[in-house]
Amino acid sequence: NVIGVVPTCENMPSGRATRPGDIVKSMSGQTIEVLNTDAEGRLILCDALTYVERFKPNVVIDVATLTGACIIALGHVHSGLFSDDEVLVKALSKAGHQSLDTVWRLPLDAAYHEQLKSNFADLANIGGRPAGSVTAACFLSRFTEKFRWAHLDIAGTAWKSGAAKGATGRPVPLLLNFLLDQ
Protein backbone atom coordinates (compact mmCIF):
# COMPACT_ATOMS: atom_id res chain seq x y z
CA ASN A 1 0.00 0.00 0.00
CA VAL A 2 1.08 3.54 -0.73
CA ILE A 3 -0.22 6.43 1.33
CA GLY A 4 0.25 10.02 0.23
CA VAL A 5 0.05 12.90 2.68
CA VAL A 6 -0.02 16.46 1.34
CA PRO A 7 0.44 19.12 4.02
CA THR A 8 -1.02 22.45 2.96
CA CYS A 9 -1.82 25.77 4.54
CA GLU A 10 -2.46 29.35 3.59
CA ASN A 11 0.59 31.60 3.82
CA MET A 12 -0.79 35.14 3.96
CA PRO A 13 0.51 38.27 5.66
CA SER A 14 -1.68 39.63 8.42
CA GLY A 15 -1.53 41.11 11.88
CA ARG A 16 -1.59 37.56 13.26
CA ALA A 17 1.16 36.18 11.01
CA THR A 18 4.16 34.35 12.43
CA ARG A 19 7.05 36.68 13.23
CA PRO A 20 10.77 36.04 13.59
CA GLY A 21 11.39 34.98 17.19
CA ASP A 22 8.01 33.30 17.63
CA ILE A 23 8.02 29.86 19.24
CA VAL A 24 5.62 27.31 17.76
CA LYS A 25 4.75 23.85 19.03
CA SER A 26 4.85 21.06 16.47
CA MET A 27 2.44 18.13 16.35
CA SER A 28 5.23 16.01 17.90
CA GLY A 29 5.35 18.34 20.91
CA GLN A 30 8.78 19.72 20.01
CA THR A 31 9.03 23.50 20.15
CA ILE A 32 10.51 25.42 17.24
CA GLU A 33 11.95 28.92 17.25
CA VAL A 34 11.02 30.64 13.99
CA LEU A 35 14.15 32.50 12.92
CA ASN A 36 13.06 32.87 9.30
CA THR A 37 9.40 33.10 8.32
CA ASP A 38 10.29 32.17 4.73
CA ALA A 39 11.33 28.70 5.94
CA GLU A 40 7.69 27.82 6.49
CA GLY A 41 7.49 24.68 4.33
CA ARG A 42 9.51 22.66 6.79
CA LEU A 43 7.10 23.66 9.58
CA ILE A 44 4.14 21.99 7.90
CA LEU A 45 6.28 19.12 6.62
CA CYS A 46 7.47 18.24 10.14
CA ASP A 47 3.84 17.92 11.23
CA ALA A 48 3.12 15.70 8.21
CA LEU A 49 6.04 13.48 9.22
CA THR A 50 4.57 13.20 12.72
CA TYR A 51 1.08 12.58 11.29
CA VAL A 52 2.21 9.60 9.17
CA GLU A 53 3.34 7.73 12.29
CA ARG A 54 -0.28 6.60 12.74
CA PHE A 55 0.04 4.46 9.60
CA LYS A 56 3.11 2.61 10.96
CA PRO A 57 4.93 2.93 7.63
CA ASN A 58 7.84 0.76 6.53
CA VAL A 59 9.37 3.71 4.70
CA VAL A 60 8.58 7.41 4.41
CA ILE A 61 9.92 9.46 1.51
CA ASP A 62 9.10 13.13 1.71
CA VAL A 63 9.35 15.26 -1.41
CA ALA A 64 9.54 19.05 -1.38
CA THR A 65 10.85 22.04 -3.27
CA LEU A 66 12.29 22.89 0.11
CA THR A 67 15.38 25.03 -0.43
CA GLY A 68 16.93 27.33 -2.95
CA ALA A 69 20.20 26.16 -1.41
CA CYS A 70 19.71 22.79 -3.10
CA ILE A 71 19.61 24.56 -6.47
CA ILE A 72 22.90 26.29 -5.59
CA ALA A 73 24.44 22.94 -4.60
CA LEU A 74 23.14 20.71 -7.41
CA GLY A 75 21.69 22.96 -10.08
CA HIS A 76 18.93 21.39 -12.17
CA VAL A 77 20.52 17.98 -12.80
CA HIS A 78 20.05 15.93 -9.62
CA SER A 79 17.48 16.07 -6.84
CA GLY A 80 18.99 16.24 -3.37
CA LEU A 81 18.75 12.98 -1.39
CA PHE A 82 19.07 12.96 2.39
CA SER A 83 18.87 9.83 4.55
CA ASP A 84 20.83 7.96 7.20
CA ASP A 85 19.40 4.65 5.95
CA GLU A 86 22.07 3.14 3.68
CA VAL A 87 19.72 0.52 2.19
CA LEU A 88 17.14 3.17 1.35
CA VAL A 89 19.78 5.47 -0.16
CA LYS A 90 21.03 2.63 -2.36
CA ALA A 91 17.51 1.71 -3.50
CA LEU A 92 16.56 5.31 -4.31
CA SER A 93 19.84 5.93 -6.12
CA LYS A 94 19.35 2.76 -8.18
CA ALA A 95 15.77 3.77 -9.02
CA GLY A 96 17.02 7.20 -10.05
CA HIS A 97 19.61 5.76 -12.40
CA GLN A 98 17.11 3.30 -13.90
CA SER A 99 14.58 6.07 -14.55
CA LEU A 100 17.09 8.78 -15.57
CA ASP A 101 15.65 10.79 -12.65
CA THR A 102 18.86 11.00 -10.67
CA VAL A 103 19.58 11.99 -7.09
CA TRP A 104 22.72 13.08 -5.30
CA ARG A 105 23.18 12.22 -1.65
CA LEU A 106 24.01 15.04 0.72
CA PRO A 107 25.08 14.65 4.38
CA LEU A 108 23.10 14.68 7.63
CA ASP A 109 26.14 14.78 9.94
CA ALA A 110 25.83 15.77 13.60
CA ALA A 111 27.83 18.94 12.96
CA TYR A 112 24.98 20.27 10.81
CA HIS A 113 22.42 19.46 13.52
CA GLU A 114 24.39 21.79 15.80
CA GLN A 115 23.35 24.71 13.58
CA LEU A 116 19.70 24.14 14.57
CA LYS A 117 20.25 24.77 18.28
CA SER A 118 18.00 27.35 19.88
CA ASN A 119 18.32 29.11 23.22
CA PHE A 120 14.55 29.26 23.57
CA ALA A 121 13.07 26.14 21.94
CA ASP A 122 13.94 22.53 21.18
CA LEU A 123 15.29 23.62 17.80
CA ALA A 124 15.33 26.51 15.34
CA ASN A 125 13.62 26.38 11.95
CA ILE A 126 16.83 27.33 10.11
CA GLY A 127 20.50 26.76 10.69
CA GLY A 128 21.90 29.86 9.07
CA ARG A 129 23.19 30.51 5.57
CA PRO A 130 25.85 27.76 5.24
CA ALA A 131 24.58 24.34 4.08
CA GLY A 132 20.95 25.47 3.92
CA SER A 133 19.62 22.36 2.18
CA VAL A 134 21.50 20.14 4.63
CA THR A 135 20.25 21.91 7.75
CA ALA A 136 16.69 21.87 6.35
CA ALA A 137 16.92 18.09 5.97
CA CYS A 138 18.48 17.81 9.44
CA PHE A 139 15.48 19.74 10.76
CA LEU A 140 13.10 17.25 9.14
CA SER A 141 15.09 14.28 10.41
CA ARG A 142 14.22 15.30 13.97
CA PHE A 143 10.66 14.13 13.23
CA THR A 144 11.49 10.73 11.71
CA GLU A 145 12.72 8.55 14.56
CA LYS A 146 9.87 6.04 14.24
CA PHE A 147 10.40 4.98 10.61
CA ARG A 148 12.93 4.61 7.82
CA TRP A 149 13.08 7.95 6.03
CA ALA A 150 14.48 9.82 3.08
CA HIS A 151 14.02 13.42 2.00
CA LEU A 152 14.11 14.47 -1.66
CA ASP A 153 14.71 18.18 -2.21
CA ILE A 154 13.44 18.76 -5.74
CA ALA A 155 13.82 22.54 -5.80
CA GLY A 156 16.18 22.34 -8.77
CA THR A 157 14.46 19.55 -10.68
CA ALA A 158 10.71 20.12 -10.30
CA TRP A 159 10.35 22.63 -13.13
CA LYS A 160 12.11 24.28 -16.02
CA SER A 161 12.16 27.95 -16.88
CA GLY A 162 12.68 29.74 -20.18
CA ALA A 163 11.21 28.55 -23.49
CA ALA A 164 10.61 25.03 -22.10
CA LYS A 165 9.08 26.29 -18.84
CA GLY A 166 6.78 24.04 -16.88
CA ALA A 167 6.71 21.09 -14.53
CA THR A 168 9.16 18.25 -15.19
CA GLY A 169 7.22 15.53 -13.40
CA ARG A 170 10.26 14.69 -11.31
CA PRO A 171 10.59 12.69 -9.04
CA VAL A 172 7.65 10.56 -10.24
CA PRO A 173 9.82 8.27 -12.44
CA LEU A 174 12.27 7.70 -9.57
CA LEU A 175 9.50 6.94 -7.07
CA LEU A 176 7.69 4.62 -9.49
CA ASN A 177 10.87 2.62 -10.12
CA PHE A 178 11.57 2.52 -6.39
CA LEU A 179 8.09 1.13 -5.68
CA LEU A 180 8.30 -1.43 -8.49
CA ASP A 181 11.56 -2.75 -6.99
CA GLN A 182 10.01 -3.28 -3.55
Coordinates of C-alpha atoms in Angstrom, one line a residue:
N1 CA 0.0 0.0 0.0
V2 CA 1.1 3.5 -0.7
I3 CA -0.2 6.4 1.3
G4 CA 0.3 10.0 0.2
V5 CA 0.0 12.9 2.7
V6 CA 0.0 16.5 1.3
P7 CA 0.4 19.1 4.0
T8 CA -1.0 22.4 3.0
C9 CA -1.8 25.8 4.5
E10 CA -2.5 29.4 3.6
N11 CA 0.6 31.6 3.8
M12 CA -0.8 35.1 4.0
P13 CA 0.5 38.3 5.7
S14 CA -1.7 39.6 8.4
G15 CA -1.5 41.1 11.9
R16 CA -1.6 37.6 13.3
A17 CA 1.2 36.2 11.0
T18 CA 4.2 34.3 12.4
R19 CA 7.0 36.7 13.2
P20 CA 10.8 36.0 13.6
G21 CA 11.4 35.0 17.2
D22 CA 8.0 33.3 17.6
I23 CA 8.0 29.9 19.2
V24 CA 5.6 27.3 17.8
K25 CA 4.8 23.8 19.0
S26 CA 4.9 21.1 16.5
M27 CA 2.4 18.1 16.4
S28 CA 5.2 16.0 17.9
G29 CA 5.4 18.3 20.9
Q30 CA 8.8 19.7 20.0
T31 CA 9.0 23.5 20.1
I32 CA 10.5 25.4 17.2
E33 CA 12.0 28.9 17.2
V34 CA 11.0 30.6 14.0
L35 CA 14.1 32.5 12.9
N36 CA 13.1 32.9 9.3
T37 CA 9.4 33.1 8.3
D38 CA 10.3 32.2 4.7
A39 CA 11.3 28.7 5.9
E40 CA 7.7 27.8 6.5
G41 CA 7.5 24.7 4.3
R42 CA 9.5 22.7 6.8
L43 CA 7.1 23.7 9.6
I44 CA 4.1 22.0 7.9
L45 CA 6.3 19.1 6.6
C46 CA 7.5 18.2 10.1
D47 CA 3.8 17.9 11.2
A48 CA 3.1 15.7 8.2
L49 CA 6.0 13.5 9.2
T50 CA 4.6 13.2 12.7
Y51 CA 1.1 12.6 11.3
V52 CA 2.2 9.6 9.2
E53 CA 3.3 7.7 12.3
R54 CA -0.3 6.6 12.7
F55 CA 0.0 4.5 9.6
K56 CA 3.1 2.6 11.0
P57 CA 4.9 2.9 7.6
N58 CA 7.8 0.8 6.5
V59 CA 9.4 3.7 4.7
V60 CA 8.6 7.4 4.4
I61 CA 9.9 9.5 1.5
D62 CA 9.1 13.1 1.7
V63 CA 9.3 15.3 -1.4
A64 CA 9.5 19.0 -1.4
T65 CA 10.9 22.0 -3.3
L66 CA 12.3 22.9 0.1
T67 CA 15.4 25.0 -0.4
G68 CA 16.9 27.3 -3.0
A69 CA 20.2 26.2 -1.4
C70 CA 19.7 22.8 -3.1
I71 CA 19.6 24.6 -6.5
I72 CA 22.9 26.3 -5.6
A73 CA 24.4 22.9 -4.6
L74 CA 23.1 20.7 -7.4
G75 CA 21.7 23.0 -10.1
H76 CA 18.9 21.4 -12.2
V77 CA 20.5 18.0 -12.8
H78 CA 20.1 15.9 -9.6
S79 CA 17.5 16.1 -6.8
G80 CA 19.0 16.2 -3.4
L81 CA 18.7 13.0 -1.4
F82 CA 19.1 13.0 2.4
S83 CA 18.9 9.8 4.5
D84 CA 20.8 8.0 7.2
D85 CA 19.4 4.6 6.0
E86 CA 22.1 3.1 3.7
V87 CA 19.7 0.5 2.2
L88 CA 17.1 3.2 1.3
V89 CA 19.8 5.5 -0.2
K90 CA 21.0 2.6 -2.4
A91 CA 17.5 1.7 -3.5
L92 CA 16.6 5.3 -4.3
S93 CA 19.8 5.9 -6.1
K94 CA 19.3 2.8 -8.2
A95 CA 15.8 3.8 -9.0
G96 CA 17.0 7.2 -10.0
H97 CA 19.6 5.8 -12.4
Q98 CA 17.1 3.3 -13.9
S99 CA 14.6 6.1 -14.5
L100 CA 17.1 8.8 -15.6
D101 CA 15.7 10.8 -12.6
T102 CA 18.9 11.0 -10.7
V103 CA 19.6 12.0 -7.1
W104 CA 22.7 13.1 -5.3
R105 CA 23.2 12.2 -1.6
L106 CA 24.0 15.0 0.7
P107 CA 25.1 14.7 4.4
L108 CA 23.1 14.7 7.6
D109 CA 26.1 14.8 9.9
A110 CA 25.8 15.8 13.6
A111 CA 27.8 18.9 13.0
Y112 CA 25.0 20.3 10.8
H113 CA 22.4 19.5 13.5
E114 CA 24.4 21.8 15.8
Q115 CA 23.3 24.7 13.6
L116 CA 19.7 24.1 14.6
K117 CA 20.2 24.8 18.3
S118 CA 18.0 27.4 19.9
N119 CA 18.3 29.1 23.2
F120 CA 14.5 29.3 23.6
A121 CA 13.1 26.1 21.9
D122 CA 13.9 22.5 21.2
L123 CA 15.3 23.6 17.8
A124 CA 15.3 26.5 15.3
N125 CA 13.6 26.4 12.0
I126 CA 16.8 27.3 10.1
G127 CA 20.5 26.8 10.7
G128 CA 21.9 29.9 9.1
R129 CA 23.2 30.5 5.6
P130 CA 25.8 27.8 5.2
A131 CA 24.6 24.3 4.1
G132 CA 20.9 25.5 3.9
S133 CA 19.6 22.4 2.2
V134 CA 21.5 20.1 4.6
T135 CA 20.2 21.9 7.8
A136 CA 16.7 21.9 6.3
A137 CA 16.9 18.1 6.0
C138 CA 18.5 17.8 9.4
F139 CA 15.5 19.7 10.8
L140 CA 13.1 17.2 9.1
S141 CA 15.1 14.3 10.4
R142 CA 14.2 15.3 14.0
F143 CA 10.7 14.1 13.2
T144 CA 11.5 10.7 11.7
E145 CA 12.7 8.5 14.6
K146 CA 9.9 6.0 14.2
F147 CA 10.4 5.0 10.6
R148 CA 12.9 4.6 7.8
W149 CA 13.1 7.9 6.0
A150 CA 14.5 9.8 3.1
H151 CA 14.0 13.4 2.0
L152 CA 14.1 14.5 -1.7
D153 CA 14.7 18.2 -2.2
I154 CA 13.4 18.8 -5.7
A155 CA 13.8 22.5 -5.8
G156 CA 16.2 22.3 -8.8
T157 CA 14.5 19.6 -10.7
A158 CA 10.7 20.1 -10.3
W159 CA 10.4 22.6 -13.1
K160 CA 12.1 24.3 -16.0
S161 CA 12.2 28.0 -16.9
G162 CA 12.7 29.7 -20.2
A163 CA 11.2 28.5 -23.5
A164 CA 10.6 25.0 -22.1
K165 CA 9.1 26.3 -18.8
G166 CA 6.8 24.0 -16.9
A167 CA 6.7 21.1 -14.5
T168 CA 9.2 18.3 -15.2
G169 CA 7.2 15.5 -13.4
R170 CA 10.3 14.7 -11.3
P171 CA 10.6 12.7 -9.0
V172 CA 7.6 10.6 -10.2
P173 CA 9.8 8.3 -12.4
L174 CA 12.3 7.7 -9.6
L175 CA 9.5 6.9 -7.1
L176 CA 7.7 4.6 -9.5
N177 CA 10.9 2.6 -10.1
F178 CA 11.6 2.5 -6.4
L179 CA 8.1 1.1 -5.7
L180 CA 8.3 -1.4 -8.5
D181 CA 11.6 -2.7 -7.0
Q182 CA 10.0 -3.3 -3.6

